[in-house]
Short mmCIF file of C-alpha atoms in Angstrom, two decimals:
data_model
loop_
_atom_site.label_atom_id
_atom_site.label_comp_id
_atom_site.label_asym_id
_atom_site.label_seq_id
_atom_site.Cartn_x
_atom_site.Cartn_y
_atom_site.Cartn_z
CA MET G 203 0.00 0.00 0.00
CA PHE G 204 1.14 3.61 -0.63
CA GLY G 205 3.79 2.42 -3.09
CA GLY G 206 6.16 1.44 -0.31
CA ASN G 207 5.96 4.86 1.39
CA ALA G 208 6.69 3.93 5.02
CA ALA G 209 5.87 7.43 6.29
CA LEU G 210 2.33 7.21 4.86
CA ALA G 211 1.84 3.73 6.31
CA THR G 212 3.05 4.92 9.72
CA SER G 213 0.70 7.90 9.57
CA LEU G 214 -2.22 5.64 8.62
CA PHE G 215 -1.61 3.46 11.67
CA ALA G 216 -1.35 6.58 13.86
CA ARG G 217 -4.69 7.88 12.51
CA ILE G 218 -6.35 4.52 13.09
CA ASN G 219 -4.96 4.45 16.63
CA ALA G 220 -6.27 7.98 17.27
CA MET G 221 -9.72 6.97 16.04
CA GLN G 222 -9.69 3.87 18.22
CA GLN G 223 -8.83 6.06 21.22
CA ALA G 224 -11.56 8.59 20.36
CA SER G 225 -14.81 8.35 22.27
CA VAL G 226 -16.85 10.26 19.67
CA ILE G 227 -16.25 11.84 16.25
CA LYS G 228 -15.79 15.24 17.90
CA ASP G 229 -12.48 13.95 19.28
CA ILE G 230 -11.30 13.65 15.66
CA VAL G 231 -13.00 16.80 14.33
CA ILE G 232 -11.06 19.02 16.77
CA MET G 233 -7.65 17.73 15.60
CA PRO G 234 -6.57 20.31 12.97
CA THR G 235 -3.81 18.13 11.49
CA PHE G 236 -6.43 15.54 10.49
CA HIS G 237 -8.25 18.10 8.27
CA PHE G 238 -11.70 16.62 8.96
CA HIS G 239 -13.93 17.66 6.06
CA LYS G 240 -17.31 16.94 4.52
CA LEU G 241 -17.50 15.17 1.17
CA SER G 242 -20.07 16.02 -1.48
CA GLY G 243 -21.71 14.62 -4.60
CA ASN G 244 -22.16 10.86 -4.46
CA MET G 245 -20.24 10.91 -1.15
CA ASP G 246 -22.76 13.20 0.59
CA GLY G 247 -23.13 12.12 4.23
CA PHE G 248 -19.49 11.01 4.33
CA PHE G 249 -16.48 12.82 5.77
CA ALA G 250 -12.75 12.35 5.37
CA ILE G 251 -9.51 12.92 7.23
CA ASP G 252 -6.03 13.11 5.76
CA VAL G 253 -3.89 10.01 6.16
CA LYS G 254 -0.80 12.23 6.46
CA THR G 255 -1.04 15.73 4.97
CA ARG G 256 -3.14 17.75 2.54
CA ARG G 257 -0.41 17.28 -0.07
CA ASP G 258 -0.80 13.49 -0.01
CA PRO G 259 -3.88 12.25 -1.89
CA TRP G 260 -4.84 9.54 0.63
CA ARG G 261 -7.88 9.96 2.89
CA ILE G 262 -9.74 7.89 5.44
CA ILE G 263 -13.45 7.99 4.63
CA ILE G 264 -15.88 8.20 7.57
CA GLN G 265 -19.66 7.69 7.53
CA PRO G 266 -21.44 8.52 10.80
CA LEU G 267 -24.10 5.94 11.66
CA ASP G 268 -26.87 6.05 14.24
CA GLU G 269 -27.50 3.42 16.93
CA ASN G 270 -29.24 1.24 14.30
CA GLU G 271 -26.17 1.47 12.02
CA GLU G 272 -28.12 3.65 9.59
CA PRO G 273 -26.61 6.81 8.04
CA TYR G 274 -27.78 10.10 9.49
CA ASP G 275 -30.03 12.01 7.07
CA PRO G 276 -29.40 14.87 7.03
CA CYS G 277 -25.89 14.43 8.38
CA ASN G 278 -25.11 17.65 10.27
CA ILE G 279 -21.77 16.97 11.93
CA ASP G 280 -22.23 19.86 14.39
CA GLU G 281 -25.33 18.15 15.81
CA ILE G 282 -24.06 14.57 15.89
CA ALA G 283 -20.31 14.87 16.57
CA GLY G 284 -20.77 14.53 20.31
CA VAL G 285 -22.89 11.37 20.13
CA VAL G 286 -21.51 9.25 17.26
CA ARG G 287 -18.96 6.65 18.32
CA ILE G 288 -16.21 5.52 15.99
CA VAL G 289 -16.42 1.77 15.54
CA GLU G 290 -14.48 0.92 12.39
CA VAL G 291 -12.40 2.28 9.56
CA LYS G 292 -14.07 1.22 6.34
CA GLU G 293 -11.99 2.57 3.49
CA VAL G 294 -8.75 4.30 2.68
CA SER G 295 -8.83 5.85 -0.75
CA ASN G 296 -6.82 7.93 -3.13
CA HIS G 297 -9.81 10.14 -3.95
CA TYR G 298 -8.01 12.00 -6.75
CA GLU G 299 -7.91 8.93 -9.03
#
């Protein structure tokens, strides 16, 4: 993965560890180096964080789910950030391809 870039792989594991330690999404949102941001278009309702930096194209995609594992609709992160737990990392993607 990452074409053998050890720094990206290390950063990915650090991000995953931070998400595992987080109680709720807000714990991730407030970390400026993660660059938590909303996605749009066919990814509406999803968010992303940088694997390493804004210059690297890799992101971890996050979809907040309710207690029934259904997506929030509408998904207003300001309203749900304090209640949504992080339970798994589903995808790492190079969203520029």
